[in-house]
Coordinates of C-alpha atoms in Angstrom, one line a residue:
X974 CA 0.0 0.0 0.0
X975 CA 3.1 2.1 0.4
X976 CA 5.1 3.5 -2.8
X977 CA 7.6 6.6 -2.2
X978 CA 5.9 9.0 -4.1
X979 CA 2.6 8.4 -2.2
X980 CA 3.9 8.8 0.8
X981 CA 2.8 11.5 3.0
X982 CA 4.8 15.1 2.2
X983 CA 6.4 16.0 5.1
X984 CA 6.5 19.5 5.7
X985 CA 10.6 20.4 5.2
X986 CA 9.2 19.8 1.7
X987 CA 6.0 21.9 1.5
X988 CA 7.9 24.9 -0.1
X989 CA 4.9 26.2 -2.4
X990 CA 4.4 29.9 -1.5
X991 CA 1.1 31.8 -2.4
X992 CA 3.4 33.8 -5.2
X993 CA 4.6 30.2 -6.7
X994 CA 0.6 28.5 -6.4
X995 CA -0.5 32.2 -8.5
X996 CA 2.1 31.5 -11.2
X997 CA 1.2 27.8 -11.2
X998 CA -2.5 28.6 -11.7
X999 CA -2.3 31.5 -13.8
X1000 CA -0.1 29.8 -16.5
X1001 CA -2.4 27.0 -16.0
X1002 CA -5.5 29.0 -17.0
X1003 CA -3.6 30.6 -20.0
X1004 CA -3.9 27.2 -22.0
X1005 CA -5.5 26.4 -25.7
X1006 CA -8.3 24.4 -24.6
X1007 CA -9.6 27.5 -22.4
X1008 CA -8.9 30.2 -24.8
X1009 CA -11.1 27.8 -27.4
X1010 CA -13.8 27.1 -25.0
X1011 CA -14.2 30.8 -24.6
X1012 CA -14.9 30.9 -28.2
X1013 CA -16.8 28.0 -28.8
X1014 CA -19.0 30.0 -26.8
X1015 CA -19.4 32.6 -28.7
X1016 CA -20.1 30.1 -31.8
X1017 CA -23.1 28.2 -29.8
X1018 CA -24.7 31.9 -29.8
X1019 CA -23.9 33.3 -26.6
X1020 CA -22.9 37.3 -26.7
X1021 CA -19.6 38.8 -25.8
X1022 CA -20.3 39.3 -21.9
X1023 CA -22.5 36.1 -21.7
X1024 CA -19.9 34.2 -22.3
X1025 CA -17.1 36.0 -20.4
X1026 CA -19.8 36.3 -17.4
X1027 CA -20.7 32.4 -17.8
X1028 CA -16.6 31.7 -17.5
X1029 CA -16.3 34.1 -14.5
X1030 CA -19.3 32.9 -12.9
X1031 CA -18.0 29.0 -13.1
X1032 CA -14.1 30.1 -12.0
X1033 CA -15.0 31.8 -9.0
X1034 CA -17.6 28.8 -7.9
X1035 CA -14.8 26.3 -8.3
X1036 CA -12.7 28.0 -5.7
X1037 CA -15.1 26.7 -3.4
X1038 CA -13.9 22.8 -4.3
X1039 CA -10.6 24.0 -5.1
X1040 CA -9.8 24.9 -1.1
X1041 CA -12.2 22.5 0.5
X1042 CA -10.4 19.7 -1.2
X1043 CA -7.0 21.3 -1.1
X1044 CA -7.1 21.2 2.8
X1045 CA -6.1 17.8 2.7
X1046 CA -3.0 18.0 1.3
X1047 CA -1.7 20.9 3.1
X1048 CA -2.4 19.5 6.5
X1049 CA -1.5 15.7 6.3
X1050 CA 0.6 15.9 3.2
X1051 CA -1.3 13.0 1.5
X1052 CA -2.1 12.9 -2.7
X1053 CA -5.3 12.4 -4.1
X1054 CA -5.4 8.6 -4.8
X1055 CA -4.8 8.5 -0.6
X1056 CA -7.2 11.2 0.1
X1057 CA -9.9 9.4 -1.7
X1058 CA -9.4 5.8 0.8
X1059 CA -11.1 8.1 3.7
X1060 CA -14.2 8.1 1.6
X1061 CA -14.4 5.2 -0.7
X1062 CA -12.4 2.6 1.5
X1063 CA -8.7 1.7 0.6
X1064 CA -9.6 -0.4 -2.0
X1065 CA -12.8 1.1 -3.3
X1066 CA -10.7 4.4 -3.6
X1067 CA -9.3 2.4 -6.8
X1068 CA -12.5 2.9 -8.8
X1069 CA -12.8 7.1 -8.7
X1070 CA -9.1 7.2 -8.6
X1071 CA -9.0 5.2 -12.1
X1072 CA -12.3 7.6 -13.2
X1073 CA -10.2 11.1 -12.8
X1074 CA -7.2 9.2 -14.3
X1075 CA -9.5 8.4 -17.5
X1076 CA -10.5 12.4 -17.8
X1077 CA -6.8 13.1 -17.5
X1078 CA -6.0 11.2 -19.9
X1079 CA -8.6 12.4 -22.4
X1080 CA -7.5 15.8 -21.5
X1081 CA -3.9 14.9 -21.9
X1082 CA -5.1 13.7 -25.8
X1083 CA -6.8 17.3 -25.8
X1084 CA -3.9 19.6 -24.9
X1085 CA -1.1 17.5 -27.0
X1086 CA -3.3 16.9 -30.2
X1087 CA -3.3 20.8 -29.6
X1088 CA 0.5 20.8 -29.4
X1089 CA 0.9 18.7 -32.5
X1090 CA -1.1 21.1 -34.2
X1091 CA 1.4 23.7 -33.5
X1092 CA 4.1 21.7 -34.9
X1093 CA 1.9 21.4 -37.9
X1094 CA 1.1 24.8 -38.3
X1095 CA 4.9 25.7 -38.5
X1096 CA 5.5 22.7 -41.4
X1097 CA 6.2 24.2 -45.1
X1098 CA 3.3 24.3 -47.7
X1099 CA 4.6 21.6 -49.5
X1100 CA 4.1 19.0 -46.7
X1101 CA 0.8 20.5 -45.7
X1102 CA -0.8 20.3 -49.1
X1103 CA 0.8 17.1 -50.0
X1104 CA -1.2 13.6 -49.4
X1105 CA 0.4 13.3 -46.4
X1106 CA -2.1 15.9 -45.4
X1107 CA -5.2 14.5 -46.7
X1108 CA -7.8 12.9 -43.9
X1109 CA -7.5 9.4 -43.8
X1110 CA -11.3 7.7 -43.3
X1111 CA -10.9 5.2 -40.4
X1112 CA -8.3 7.3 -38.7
X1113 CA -10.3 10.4 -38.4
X1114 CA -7.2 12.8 -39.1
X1115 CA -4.5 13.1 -41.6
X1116 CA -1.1 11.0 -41.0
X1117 CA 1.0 14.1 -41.1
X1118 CA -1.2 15.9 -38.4
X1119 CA -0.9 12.7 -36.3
X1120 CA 2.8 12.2 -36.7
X1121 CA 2.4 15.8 -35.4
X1122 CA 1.1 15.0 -32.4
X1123 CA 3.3 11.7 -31.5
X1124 CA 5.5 14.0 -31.8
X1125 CA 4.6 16.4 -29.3
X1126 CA 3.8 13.6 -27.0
X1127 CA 7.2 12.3 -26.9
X1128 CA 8.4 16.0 -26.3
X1129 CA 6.0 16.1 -23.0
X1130 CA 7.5 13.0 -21.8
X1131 CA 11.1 14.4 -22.0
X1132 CA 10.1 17.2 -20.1
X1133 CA 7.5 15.2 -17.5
X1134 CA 10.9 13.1 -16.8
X1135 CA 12.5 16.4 -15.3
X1136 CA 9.8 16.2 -12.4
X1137 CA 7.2 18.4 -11.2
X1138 CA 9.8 20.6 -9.1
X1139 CA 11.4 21.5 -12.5
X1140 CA 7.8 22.5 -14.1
X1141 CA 7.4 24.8 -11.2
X1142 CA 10.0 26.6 -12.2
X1143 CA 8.9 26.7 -16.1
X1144 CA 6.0 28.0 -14.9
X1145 CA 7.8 31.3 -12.8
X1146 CA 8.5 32.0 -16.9
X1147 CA 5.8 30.8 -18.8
X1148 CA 3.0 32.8 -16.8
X1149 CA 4.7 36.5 -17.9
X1150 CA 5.2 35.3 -21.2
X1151 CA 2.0 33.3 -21.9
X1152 CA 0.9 37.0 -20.8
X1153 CA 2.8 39.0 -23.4
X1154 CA 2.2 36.5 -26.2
X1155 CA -1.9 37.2 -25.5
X1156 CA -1.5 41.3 -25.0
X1157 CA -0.2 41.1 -28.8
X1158 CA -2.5 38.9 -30.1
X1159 CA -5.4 40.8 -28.4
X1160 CA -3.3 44.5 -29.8
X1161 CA -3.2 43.2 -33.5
X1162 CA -7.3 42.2 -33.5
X1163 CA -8.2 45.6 -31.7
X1164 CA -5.8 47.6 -34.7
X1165 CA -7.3 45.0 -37.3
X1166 CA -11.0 45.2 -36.2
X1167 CA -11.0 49.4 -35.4
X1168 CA -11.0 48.9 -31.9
X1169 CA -12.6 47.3 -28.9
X1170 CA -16.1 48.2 -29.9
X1171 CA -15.7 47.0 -33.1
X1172 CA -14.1 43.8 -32.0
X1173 CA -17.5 43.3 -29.6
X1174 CA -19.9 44.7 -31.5
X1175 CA -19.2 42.1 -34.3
X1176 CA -20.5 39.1 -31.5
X1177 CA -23.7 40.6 -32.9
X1178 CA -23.3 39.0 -36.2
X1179 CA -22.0 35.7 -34.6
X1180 CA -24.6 34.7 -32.6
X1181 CA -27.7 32.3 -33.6
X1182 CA -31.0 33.9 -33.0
X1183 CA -32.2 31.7 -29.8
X1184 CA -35.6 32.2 -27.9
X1185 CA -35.5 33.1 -24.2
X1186 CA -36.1 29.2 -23.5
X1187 CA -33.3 28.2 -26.1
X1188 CA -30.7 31.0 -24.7
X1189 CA -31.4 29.8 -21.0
X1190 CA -30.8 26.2 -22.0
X1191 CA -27.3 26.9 -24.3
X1192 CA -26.1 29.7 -20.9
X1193 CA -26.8 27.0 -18.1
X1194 CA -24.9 23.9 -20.3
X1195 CA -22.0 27.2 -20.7
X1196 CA -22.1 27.5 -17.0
X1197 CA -22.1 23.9 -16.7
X1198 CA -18.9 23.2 -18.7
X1199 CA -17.3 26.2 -17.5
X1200 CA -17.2 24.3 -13.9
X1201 CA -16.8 21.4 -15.6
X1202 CA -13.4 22.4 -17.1
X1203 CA -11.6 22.6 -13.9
X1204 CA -13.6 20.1 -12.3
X1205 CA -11.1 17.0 -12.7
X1206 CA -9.0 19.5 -11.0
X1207 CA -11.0 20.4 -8.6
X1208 CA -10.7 16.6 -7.5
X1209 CA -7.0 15.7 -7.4
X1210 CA -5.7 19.4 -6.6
X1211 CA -4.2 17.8 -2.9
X1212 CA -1.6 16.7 -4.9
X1213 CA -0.5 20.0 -5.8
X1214 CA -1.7 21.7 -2.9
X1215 CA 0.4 19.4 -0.2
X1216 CA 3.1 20.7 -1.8
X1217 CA 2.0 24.4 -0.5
X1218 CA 3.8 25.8 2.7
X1219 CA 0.5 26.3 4.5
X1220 CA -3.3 26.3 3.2
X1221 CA -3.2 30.1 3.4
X1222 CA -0.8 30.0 0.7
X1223 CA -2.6 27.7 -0.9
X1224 CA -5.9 29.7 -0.9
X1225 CA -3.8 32.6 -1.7
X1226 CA -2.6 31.3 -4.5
X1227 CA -5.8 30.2 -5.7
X1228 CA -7.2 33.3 -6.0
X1229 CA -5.5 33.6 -9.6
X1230 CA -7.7 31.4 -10.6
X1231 CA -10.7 33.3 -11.2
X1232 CA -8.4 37.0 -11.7
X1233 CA -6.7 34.7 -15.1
X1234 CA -9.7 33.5 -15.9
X1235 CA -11.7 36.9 -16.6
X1236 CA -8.7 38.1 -18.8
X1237 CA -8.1 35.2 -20.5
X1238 CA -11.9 34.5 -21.5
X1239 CA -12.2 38.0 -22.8
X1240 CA -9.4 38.3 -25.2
X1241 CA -10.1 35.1 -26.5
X1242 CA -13.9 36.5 -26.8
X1243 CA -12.4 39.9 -28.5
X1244 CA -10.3 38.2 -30.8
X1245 CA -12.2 35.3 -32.0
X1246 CA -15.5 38.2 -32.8
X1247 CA -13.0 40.4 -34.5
X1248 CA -11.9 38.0 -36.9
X1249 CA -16.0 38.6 -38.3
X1250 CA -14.9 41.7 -38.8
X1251 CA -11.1 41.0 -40.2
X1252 CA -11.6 37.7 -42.2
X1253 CA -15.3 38.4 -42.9
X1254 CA -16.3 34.6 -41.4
X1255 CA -15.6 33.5 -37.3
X1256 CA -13.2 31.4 -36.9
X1257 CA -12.6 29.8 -33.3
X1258 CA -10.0 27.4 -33.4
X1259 CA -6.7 29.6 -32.6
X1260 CA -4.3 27.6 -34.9
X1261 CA -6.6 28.2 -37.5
X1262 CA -6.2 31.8 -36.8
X1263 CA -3.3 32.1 -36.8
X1264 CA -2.9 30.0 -40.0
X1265 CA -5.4 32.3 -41.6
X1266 CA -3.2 35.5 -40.0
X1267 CA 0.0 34.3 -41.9
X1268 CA 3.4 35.7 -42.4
X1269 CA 6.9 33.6 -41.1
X1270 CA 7.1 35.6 -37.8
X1271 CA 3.4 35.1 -36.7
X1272 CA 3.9 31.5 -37.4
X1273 CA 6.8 31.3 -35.1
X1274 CA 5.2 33.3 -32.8
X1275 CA 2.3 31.4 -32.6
X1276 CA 4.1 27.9 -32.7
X1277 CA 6.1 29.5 -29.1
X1278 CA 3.2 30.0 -27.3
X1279 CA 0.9 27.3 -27.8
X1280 CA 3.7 24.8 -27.5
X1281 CA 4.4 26.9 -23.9
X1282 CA 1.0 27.2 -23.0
X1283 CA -0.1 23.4 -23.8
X1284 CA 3.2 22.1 -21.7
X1285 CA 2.8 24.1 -18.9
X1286 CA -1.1 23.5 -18.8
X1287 CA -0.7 19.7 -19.8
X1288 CA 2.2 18.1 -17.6
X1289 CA 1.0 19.5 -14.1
X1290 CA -2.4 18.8 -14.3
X1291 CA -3.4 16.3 -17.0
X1292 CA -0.1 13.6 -16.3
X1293 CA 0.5 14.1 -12.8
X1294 CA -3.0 12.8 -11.8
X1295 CA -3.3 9.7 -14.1
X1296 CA 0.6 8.8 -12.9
X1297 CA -0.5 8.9 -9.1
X1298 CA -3.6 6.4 -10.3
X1299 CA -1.0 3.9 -11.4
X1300 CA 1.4 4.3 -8.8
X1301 CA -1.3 3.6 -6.0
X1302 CA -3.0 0.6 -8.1
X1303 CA 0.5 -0.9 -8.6
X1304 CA 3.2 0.3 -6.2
X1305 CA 5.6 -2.1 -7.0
X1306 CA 5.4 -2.3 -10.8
X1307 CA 4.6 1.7 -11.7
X1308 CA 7.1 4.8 -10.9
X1309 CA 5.9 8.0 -11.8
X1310 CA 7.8 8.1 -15.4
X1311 CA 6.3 4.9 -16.9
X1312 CA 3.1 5.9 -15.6
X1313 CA 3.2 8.9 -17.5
X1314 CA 3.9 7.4 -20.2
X1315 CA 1.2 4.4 -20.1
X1316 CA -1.5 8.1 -19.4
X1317 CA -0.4 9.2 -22.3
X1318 CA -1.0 6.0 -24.6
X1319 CA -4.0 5.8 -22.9
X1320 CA -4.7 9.4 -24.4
X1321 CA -4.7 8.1 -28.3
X1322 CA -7.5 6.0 -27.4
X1323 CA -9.8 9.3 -26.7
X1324 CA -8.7 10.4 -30.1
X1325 CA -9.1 14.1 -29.3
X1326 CA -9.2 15.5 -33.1
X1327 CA -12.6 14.0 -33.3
X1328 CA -13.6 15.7 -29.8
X1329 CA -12.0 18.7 -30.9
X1330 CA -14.0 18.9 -34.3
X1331 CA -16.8 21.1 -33.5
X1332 CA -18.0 23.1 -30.7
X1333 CA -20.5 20.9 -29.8
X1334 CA -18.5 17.9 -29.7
X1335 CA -16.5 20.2 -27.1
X1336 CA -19.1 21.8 -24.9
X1337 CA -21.8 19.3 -25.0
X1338 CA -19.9 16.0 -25.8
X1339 CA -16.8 16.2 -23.8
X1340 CA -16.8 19.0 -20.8
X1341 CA -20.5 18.5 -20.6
X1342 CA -20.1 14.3 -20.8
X1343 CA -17.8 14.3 -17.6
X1344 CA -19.3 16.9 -15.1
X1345 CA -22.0 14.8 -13.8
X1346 CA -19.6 12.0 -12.5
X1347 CA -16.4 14.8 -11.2
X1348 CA -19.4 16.7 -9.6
X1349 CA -20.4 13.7 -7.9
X1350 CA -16.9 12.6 -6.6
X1351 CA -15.9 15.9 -5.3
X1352 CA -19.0 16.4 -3.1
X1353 CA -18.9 13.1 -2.0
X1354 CA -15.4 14.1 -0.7
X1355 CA -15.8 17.1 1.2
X1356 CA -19.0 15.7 2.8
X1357 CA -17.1 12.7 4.2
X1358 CA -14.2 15.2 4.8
X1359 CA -15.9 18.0 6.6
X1360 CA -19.3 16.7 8.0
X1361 CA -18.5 13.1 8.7
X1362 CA -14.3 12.7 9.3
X1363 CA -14.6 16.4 10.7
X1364 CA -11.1 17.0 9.0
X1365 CA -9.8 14.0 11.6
X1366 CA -8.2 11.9 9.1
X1367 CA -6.0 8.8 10.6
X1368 CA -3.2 8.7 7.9
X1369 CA -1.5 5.4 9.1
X1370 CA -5.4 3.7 8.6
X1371 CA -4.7 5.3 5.3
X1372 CA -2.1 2.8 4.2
X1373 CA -3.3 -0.1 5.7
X1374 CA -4.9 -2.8 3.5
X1375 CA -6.9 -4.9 6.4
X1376 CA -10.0 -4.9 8.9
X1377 CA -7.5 -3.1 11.3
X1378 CA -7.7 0.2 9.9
X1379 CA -10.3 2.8 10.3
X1380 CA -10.8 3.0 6.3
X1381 CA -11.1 -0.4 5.2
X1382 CA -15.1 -0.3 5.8
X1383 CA -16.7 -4.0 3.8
X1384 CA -14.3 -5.7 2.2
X1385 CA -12.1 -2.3 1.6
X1386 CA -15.1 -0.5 0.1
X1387 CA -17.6 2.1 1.4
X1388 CA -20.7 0.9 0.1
X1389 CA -22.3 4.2 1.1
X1390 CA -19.9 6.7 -1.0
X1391 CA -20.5 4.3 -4.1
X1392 CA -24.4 4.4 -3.5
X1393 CA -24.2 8.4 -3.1
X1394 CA -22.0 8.4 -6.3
X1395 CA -24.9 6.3 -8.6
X1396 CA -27.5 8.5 -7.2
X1397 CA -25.9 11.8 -7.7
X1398 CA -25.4 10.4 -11.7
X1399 CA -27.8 8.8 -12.6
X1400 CA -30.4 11.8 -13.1
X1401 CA -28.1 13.1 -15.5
X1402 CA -27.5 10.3 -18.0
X1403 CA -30.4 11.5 -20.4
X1404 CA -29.5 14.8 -20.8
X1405 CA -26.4 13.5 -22.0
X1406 CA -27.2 11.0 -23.9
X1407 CA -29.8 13.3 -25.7
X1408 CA -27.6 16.7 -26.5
X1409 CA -24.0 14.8 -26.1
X1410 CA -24.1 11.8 -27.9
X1411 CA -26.1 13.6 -30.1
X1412 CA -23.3 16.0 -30.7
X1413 CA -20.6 13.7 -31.1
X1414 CA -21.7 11.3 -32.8
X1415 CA -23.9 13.3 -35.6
X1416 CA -21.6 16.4 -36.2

């Protein structure tokens, strides 16, 4: 029950200050997938400030989650596969552990298909016209755009191998930049467009014509998956936030969260409606703008940053999870390198060009496919944490795979948590099936 990098952080190694948690979480924000979800709002026929207010309105709820699970790791050091065993049982813990893993994992496919298509973007015409480039039927994708994205993979994997203390430092970096790199995009569409006004106004032309029943239904599924995409997070962040020098650092640092958020959502609102106005069409996918934006330096430019943001977005919080799965379900047979690398074949299997094809495949499929279940997990955890273990956890019961310990309930499961968990679900499985199947599988 006991692997090294599941043990219990003990606190000459809690170093995180608020300062370093703010840069971790602000670079984290300033990723692809956010920056498209933004506009894929826009594109499902929400306005300018609906869709920044829907994204604000989501960040600032998840803070909640984000330091009522965060608590755990602070004050007894433990990661989230171990924080889960108070709840589920020490063995039952395996099932919601192997859940958020999945997620990751899809996410992991998300941000480095993402990546590859940075790589792509910065190939010569002759390759990306060439047959190598055409869509191949069963695969979904082109081979070029895939080798792409194997590519990118194995790049993440070099860097993962460095550890997360070494990340933590890329982030100091990445944060300013990621920054600087979205000022100039966000200064070329306002001198493109004519201005902010112009840039917003143009929403006007982007938006479908919804009744007041349709427009309620597409805000609340916006709200929905704007919790949802920093829900998996929401679940595993003890193993980032026992890391943190206290939880007032922690919660601190946390705050950057919803302050990255606002920004980020509205440039990428402002520059995907200005491109109405520039390019006379919307286009929401950023490497297609800046495909369709052109020139040698742009492409550099544009290569930089999303290979930045997708790395320092991706490795933290969409391989660090899955590899602490694997290194609780098999101690003895999983370090933390090969179990980043097994996440991220796992990844290929969500094959994230399809999810990433349309805006609804995005919104409805993916972010709102997941929320039901993370939703379910994380309130399952701070009720056991807060009302029932009244933040009185016994860490060595934590470890200990028999009746003697305080968490190994029937058999190592909590039949209670699991009953709670298909409850909390279940209700939500028709929705789903009816606008996210719908949207996958049709588009």
């Amino acid at each position: 029950m006991i692997q090294h990098s599941l043990r219990p952080v003990p606190e000459t190694d809690q170093t995180l200050t608020k300062w370093d948690i703010a840069a971790l979480w602000s670079a984290t924000v300033m990723n692809i997938p956010s920056f498209y979800f933004a506009t894929s709002l826009v594109d499902l026929g929400l306005s300018w400030w609906q869709a920044v207010l829907s994204i604000t309105i989501g960040s600032i709820i998840l803070l909640v989650p984000f330091i009522l699970n965060g608590l755990p790791g602070t004050q007894y050091g433990i990661s989230f596969p171990i924080y889960l065993r108070a709840a589920f049982g020490v063995k039952g813990a395996q099932i919601p552990a192997i859940i958020r893993a999945l997620f990751a994992c899809g996410w992991n496919g998300i941000e480095t298909w993402i990546g590859g298509q940075a790589i792509f973007l910065s190939l010569p015409s002759s390759l990306t016209t060439s047959s190598y480039a055409q869509p191949i039927n069963w695969l979904g994708t082109s081979m070029l755009e895939f080798s792409c994205f194997i590519i990118f993979l194995i790049v993440q994997l070099a860097l993962a191998w460095k550890g997360m203390h070494a990340i933590s430092v890329l982030e100091k970096f990445s944060s300013l930049i990621l920054f600087l790199l979205t000022c100039l995009l966000f200064a070329w569409a306002c001198y493109e467009a004519g201005g902010i006004k112009a840039m917003l106004i143009s929403t006007s032309s982007t938006t479908s014509s919804h009744s007041s029943s349709s427009l309620v239904h597409v805000y609340l599924s916006s709200l929905t998956a704007s919790i949802s995409s920093w829900s998996g997070i929401s679940l595993n962040i003890s193993d980032f936030s026992r890391f943190a020098k206290s939880h007032s650092d922690e919660i601190l640092g946390l705050l950057a969260i919803p302050l990255a958020s606002i920004l980020y959502s509205f440039a990428g609102v402002a520059v995907t409606s200005s491109t109405v106005t520039i390019f006379g069409h919307l286009i929401s996918n950023p490497t297609q703008l800046f495909k369709a934006i052109g020139g040698t330096f742009t492409i550099v430019l544009a290569t930089f940053g999303i290979s930045l943001a997708t790395i320092t977005t991706n490795i933290p919080c969409n391989l660090v999870a899955p590899s602490n799965v694997l290194l609780s379900l098999f101690p003895s047979k999983f370090n933390f390198i090969n179990g980043v690398i097994l996440s991220s074949l796992i990844s290929l299997v969500f094959q994230p060009w399809r999810i990433l094809g349309s805006s609804e495949n995005f919104v409805y499929a993916w972010l709102g496919g997941y929320s039901p279940i993370s939703g379910s997990i994380t309130g399952i955890l701070i009720t056991d944490y807060y009302l029932i273990k009244r933040m009185d956890l016994d860490v060595n019961s934590l470890y200990c795979d028999s009746d003697l310990g305080h968490y190994y309930y029937v058999g190592g499961f909590n039949l209670a948590a699991f009953g709670a968990l298909i409850i909390s679900v279940m209700p939500c499985v028709p929705g789903f099936l009816h606008k996210g199947s719908m949207s996958l599988f049709q588009s």
